[in-house]
Short mmCIF file of C-alpha atoms and ligand atoms in Angstrom, two decimals:
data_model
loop_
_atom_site.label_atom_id
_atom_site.label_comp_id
_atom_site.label_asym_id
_atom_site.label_seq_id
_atom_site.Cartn_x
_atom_site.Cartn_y
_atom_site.Cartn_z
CA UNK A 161 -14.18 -10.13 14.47
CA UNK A 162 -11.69 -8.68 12.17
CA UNK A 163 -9.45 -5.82 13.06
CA UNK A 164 -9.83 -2.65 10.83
CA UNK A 165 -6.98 -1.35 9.73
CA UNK A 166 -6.00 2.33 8.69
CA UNK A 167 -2.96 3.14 6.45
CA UNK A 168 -1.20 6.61 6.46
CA UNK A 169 0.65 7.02 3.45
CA UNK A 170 2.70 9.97 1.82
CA UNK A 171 3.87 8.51 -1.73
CA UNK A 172 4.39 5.42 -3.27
CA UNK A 173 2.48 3.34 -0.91
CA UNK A 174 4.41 0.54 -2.23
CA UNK A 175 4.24 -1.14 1.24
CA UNK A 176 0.55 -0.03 1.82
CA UNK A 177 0.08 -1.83 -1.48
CA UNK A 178 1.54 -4.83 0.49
CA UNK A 179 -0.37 -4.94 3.57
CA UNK A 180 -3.90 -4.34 1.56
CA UNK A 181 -2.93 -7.54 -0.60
CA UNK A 182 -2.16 -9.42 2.69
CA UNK A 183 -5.62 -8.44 4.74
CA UNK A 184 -7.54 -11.50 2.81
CA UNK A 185 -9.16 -14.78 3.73
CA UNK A 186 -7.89 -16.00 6.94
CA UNK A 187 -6.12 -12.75 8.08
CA UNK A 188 -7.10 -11.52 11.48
CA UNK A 189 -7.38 -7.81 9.86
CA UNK A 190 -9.19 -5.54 6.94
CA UNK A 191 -8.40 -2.41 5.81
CA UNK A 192 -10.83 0.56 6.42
CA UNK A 193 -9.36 3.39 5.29
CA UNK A 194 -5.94 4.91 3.46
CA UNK A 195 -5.23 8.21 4.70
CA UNK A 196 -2.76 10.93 2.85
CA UNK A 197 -1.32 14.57 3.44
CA UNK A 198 -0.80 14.40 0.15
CA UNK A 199 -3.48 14.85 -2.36
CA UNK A 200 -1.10 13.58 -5.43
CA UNK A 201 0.36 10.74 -3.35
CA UNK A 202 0.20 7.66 -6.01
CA UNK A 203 -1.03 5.10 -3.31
CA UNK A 204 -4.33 6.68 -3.21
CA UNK A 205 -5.28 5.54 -6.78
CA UNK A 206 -3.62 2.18 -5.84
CA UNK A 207 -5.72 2.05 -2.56
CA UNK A 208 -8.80 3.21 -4.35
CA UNK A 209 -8.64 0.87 -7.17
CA UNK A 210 -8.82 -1.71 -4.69
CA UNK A 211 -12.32 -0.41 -3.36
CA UNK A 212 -10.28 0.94 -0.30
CA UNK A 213 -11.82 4.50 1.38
CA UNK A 214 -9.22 7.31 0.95
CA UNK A 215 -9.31 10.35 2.93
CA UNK A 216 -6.54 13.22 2.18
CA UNK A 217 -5.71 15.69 4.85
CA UNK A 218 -3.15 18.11 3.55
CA UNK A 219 -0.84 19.45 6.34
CA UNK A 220 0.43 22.88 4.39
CA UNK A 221 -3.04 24.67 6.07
CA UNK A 222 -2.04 23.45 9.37
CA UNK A 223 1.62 25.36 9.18
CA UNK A 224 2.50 25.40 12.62
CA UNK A 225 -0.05 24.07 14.35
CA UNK A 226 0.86 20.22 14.26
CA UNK A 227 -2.22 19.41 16.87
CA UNK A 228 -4.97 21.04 14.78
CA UNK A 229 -3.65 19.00 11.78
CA UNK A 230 -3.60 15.53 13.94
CA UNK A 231 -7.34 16.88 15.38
CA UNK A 232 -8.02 17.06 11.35
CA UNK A 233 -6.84 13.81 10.70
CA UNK A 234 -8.35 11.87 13.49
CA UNK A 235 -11.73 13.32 11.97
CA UNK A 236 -11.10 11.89 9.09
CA UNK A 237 -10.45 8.18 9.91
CA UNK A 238 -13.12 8.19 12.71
CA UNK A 239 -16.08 7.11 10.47
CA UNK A 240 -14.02 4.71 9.22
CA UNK A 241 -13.55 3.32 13.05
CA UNK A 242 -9.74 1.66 13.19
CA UNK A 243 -8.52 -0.21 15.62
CA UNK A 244 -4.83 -0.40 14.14
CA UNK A 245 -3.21 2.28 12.57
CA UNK A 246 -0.24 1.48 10.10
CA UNK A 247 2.02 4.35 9.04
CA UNK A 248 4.08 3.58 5.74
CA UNK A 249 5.86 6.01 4.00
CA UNK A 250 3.87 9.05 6.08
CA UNK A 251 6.61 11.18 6.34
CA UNK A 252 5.12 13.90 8.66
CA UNK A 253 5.71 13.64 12.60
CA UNK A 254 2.78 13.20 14.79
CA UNK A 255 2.94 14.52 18.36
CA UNK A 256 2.13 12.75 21.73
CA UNK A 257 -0.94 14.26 21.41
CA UNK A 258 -2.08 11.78 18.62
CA UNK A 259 0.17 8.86 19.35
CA UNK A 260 -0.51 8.44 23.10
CA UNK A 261 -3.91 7.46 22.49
CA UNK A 262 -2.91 4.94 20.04
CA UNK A 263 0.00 3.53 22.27
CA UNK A 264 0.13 -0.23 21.56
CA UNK A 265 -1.99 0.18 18.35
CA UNK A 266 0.21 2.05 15.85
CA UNK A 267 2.88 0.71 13.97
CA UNK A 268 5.57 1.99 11.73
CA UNK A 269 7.88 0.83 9.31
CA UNK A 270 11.61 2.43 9.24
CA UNK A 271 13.97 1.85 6.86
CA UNK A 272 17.28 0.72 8.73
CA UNK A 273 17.98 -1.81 11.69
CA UNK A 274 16.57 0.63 14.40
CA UNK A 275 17.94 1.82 17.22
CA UNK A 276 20.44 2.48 14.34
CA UNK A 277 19.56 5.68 12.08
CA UNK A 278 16.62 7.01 13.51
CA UNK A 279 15.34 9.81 11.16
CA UNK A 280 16.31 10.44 6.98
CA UNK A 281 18.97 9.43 4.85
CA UNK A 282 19.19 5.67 6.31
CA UNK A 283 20.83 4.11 3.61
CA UNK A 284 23.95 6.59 3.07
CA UNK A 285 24.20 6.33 6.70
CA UNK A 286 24.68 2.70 6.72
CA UNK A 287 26.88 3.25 4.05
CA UNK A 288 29.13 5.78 5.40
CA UNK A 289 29.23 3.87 8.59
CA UNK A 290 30.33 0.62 6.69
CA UNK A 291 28.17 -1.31 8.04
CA UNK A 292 28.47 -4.89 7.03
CA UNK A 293 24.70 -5.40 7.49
CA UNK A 294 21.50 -2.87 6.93
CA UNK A 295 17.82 -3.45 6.74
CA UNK A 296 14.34 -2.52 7.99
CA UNK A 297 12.47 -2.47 11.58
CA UNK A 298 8.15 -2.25 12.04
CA UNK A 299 8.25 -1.14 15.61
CA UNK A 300 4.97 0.08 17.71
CA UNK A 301 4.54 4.16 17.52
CA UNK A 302 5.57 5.93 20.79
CA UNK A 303 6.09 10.44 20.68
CA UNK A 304 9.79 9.53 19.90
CA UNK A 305 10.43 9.34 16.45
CA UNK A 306 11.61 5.93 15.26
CA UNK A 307 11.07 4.60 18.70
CA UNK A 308 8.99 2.11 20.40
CA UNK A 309 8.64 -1.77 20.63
CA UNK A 310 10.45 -3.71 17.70
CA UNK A 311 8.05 -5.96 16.37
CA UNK A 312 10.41 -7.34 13.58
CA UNK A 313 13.30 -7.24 11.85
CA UNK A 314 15.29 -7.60 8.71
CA UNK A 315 18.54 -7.72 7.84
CA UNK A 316 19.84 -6.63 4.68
CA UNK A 317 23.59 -7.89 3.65
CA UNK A 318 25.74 -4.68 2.24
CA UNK A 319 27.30 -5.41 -0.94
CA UNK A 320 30.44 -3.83 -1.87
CA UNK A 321 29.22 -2.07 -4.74
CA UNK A 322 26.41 -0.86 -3.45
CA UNK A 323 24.95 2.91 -3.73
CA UNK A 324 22.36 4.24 -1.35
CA UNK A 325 19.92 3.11 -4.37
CA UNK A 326 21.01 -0.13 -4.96
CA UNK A 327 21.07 -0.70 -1.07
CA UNK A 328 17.23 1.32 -0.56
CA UNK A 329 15.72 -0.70 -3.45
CA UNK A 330 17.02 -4.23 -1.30
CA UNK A 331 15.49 -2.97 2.15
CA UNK A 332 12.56 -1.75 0.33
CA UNK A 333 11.95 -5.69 -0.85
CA UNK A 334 12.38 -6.72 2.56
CA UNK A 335 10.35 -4.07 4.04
CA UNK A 336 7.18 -5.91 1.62
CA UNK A 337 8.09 -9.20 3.07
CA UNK A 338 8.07 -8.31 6.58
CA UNK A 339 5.34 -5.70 7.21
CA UNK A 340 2.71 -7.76 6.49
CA UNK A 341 4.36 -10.60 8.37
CA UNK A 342 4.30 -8.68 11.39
CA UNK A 343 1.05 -6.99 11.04
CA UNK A 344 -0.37 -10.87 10.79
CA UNK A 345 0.92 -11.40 14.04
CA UNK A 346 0.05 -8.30 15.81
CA UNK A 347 -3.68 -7.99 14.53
CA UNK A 348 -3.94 -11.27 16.03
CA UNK A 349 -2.78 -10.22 19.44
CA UNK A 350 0.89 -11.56 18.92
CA UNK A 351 3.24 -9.25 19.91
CA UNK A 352 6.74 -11.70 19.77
CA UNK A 353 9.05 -10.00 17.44
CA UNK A 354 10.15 -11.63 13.71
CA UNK A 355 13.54 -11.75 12.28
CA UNK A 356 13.33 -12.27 8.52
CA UNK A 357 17.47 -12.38 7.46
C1 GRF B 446 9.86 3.07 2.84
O1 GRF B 446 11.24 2.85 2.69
C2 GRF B 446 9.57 3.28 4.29
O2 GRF B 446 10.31 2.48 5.14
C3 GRF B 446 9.97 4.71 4.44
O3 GRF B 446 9.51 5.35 3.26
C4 GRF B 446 9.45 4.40 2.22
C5 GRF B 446 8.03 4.39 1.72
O4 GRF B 446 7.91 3.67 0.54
N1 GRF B 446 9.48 5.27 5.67
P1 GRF B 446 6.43 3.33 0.02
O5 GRF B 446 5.62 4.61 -0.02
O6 GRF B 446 5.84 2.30 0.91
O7 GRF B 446 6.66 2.80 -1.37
#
């Protein structure tokens, strides 16, 4: 039987865009839901054009109180019964409270070669730091931020004349290629990381 999928989103939802157009024929998965804090997030219309269920839960009510919001949010995608949850581009933190029940069936996708840059700004960091080499990590979802199992990998070369643009819009084309790669895998019960270069 397939595996549903749920997508938390905050914006673009370029890569949710991805992994909905990957979840066909013989792919081990389906989405069920796409789930936003934001109510103007532009990957709801995209998810919703596609016949996808949305659900919005907007975290400004739950100031404070990040448990009542994750209690709010698990309502939500309940009816919609996932198995995997895929965070991409949901840019609010979610305590152990939510995450250790999904342990080993959450993933994330993070915009640098982790355990390098954990956190914002990846791409001027990589930049500052000179790194010869940048790119993008899905890893499984543990409390710590940008932590957890590496599922896959890809590297990005740095280009001299690169800005933190120039280098984001790169990892972002990676970041389609290799999310749904590794989502493939791990919906099927494959857990061996991938190294796209
Ligand atoms: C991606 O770079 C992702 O890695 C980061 O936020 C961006 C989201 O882009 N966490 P999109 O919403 O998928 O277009």
């Amino acid at each position: 039987m397939s595996k549903r999928v749920a997508i938390f989103i905050s914006g673009g939802g370029s890569n949710m865009l991805k992994l909905l157009e990957s979840m066909t024929g013989d792919h081990p998965a389906r989405p069920c839901v796409v789930l936003s804090n934001d109510p103007m997030a532009r990957g709801l219309e995209l998810a919703e054009a596609r016949g996808v269920p949305t659900e919005v839960v907007r975290h400004e009510p739950f100031k404070g109180d990040r448990v009542a919001f994750e209690h709010a949010i698990s309502g939500a995608i309940a009816p919609h019964a996932p198995d995997i949850i895929c965070l991409a581009g949901f840019m609010r933190k979610l305590t152990e409270s939510f995450v250790d029940p999904w342990r080993g069936r959450m993933l994330n996708i993070h915009p640098s070669l982790l355990p390098k840059y954990r956190g914002l700004n990846t791409h001027a960091r990589a930049l500052a730091a000179g790194d010869p080499v940048h790119g993008c990590t899905v890893h499984q979802v543990t409390p710590q931020l940008d932590d957890g199992p590496i599922l896959g990998q890809a590297q990005v070369p740095v280009l001299a004349e690169d800005t933190a643009d120039s280098l984001a819009a790169r990892v972002l084309a990676q970041e389609h290629l290799l999310y749904p790669a590794v989502l493939r895998r791990f919906a099927a019960g494959d857990h061996r990381p991938i190294l796209l270069r």
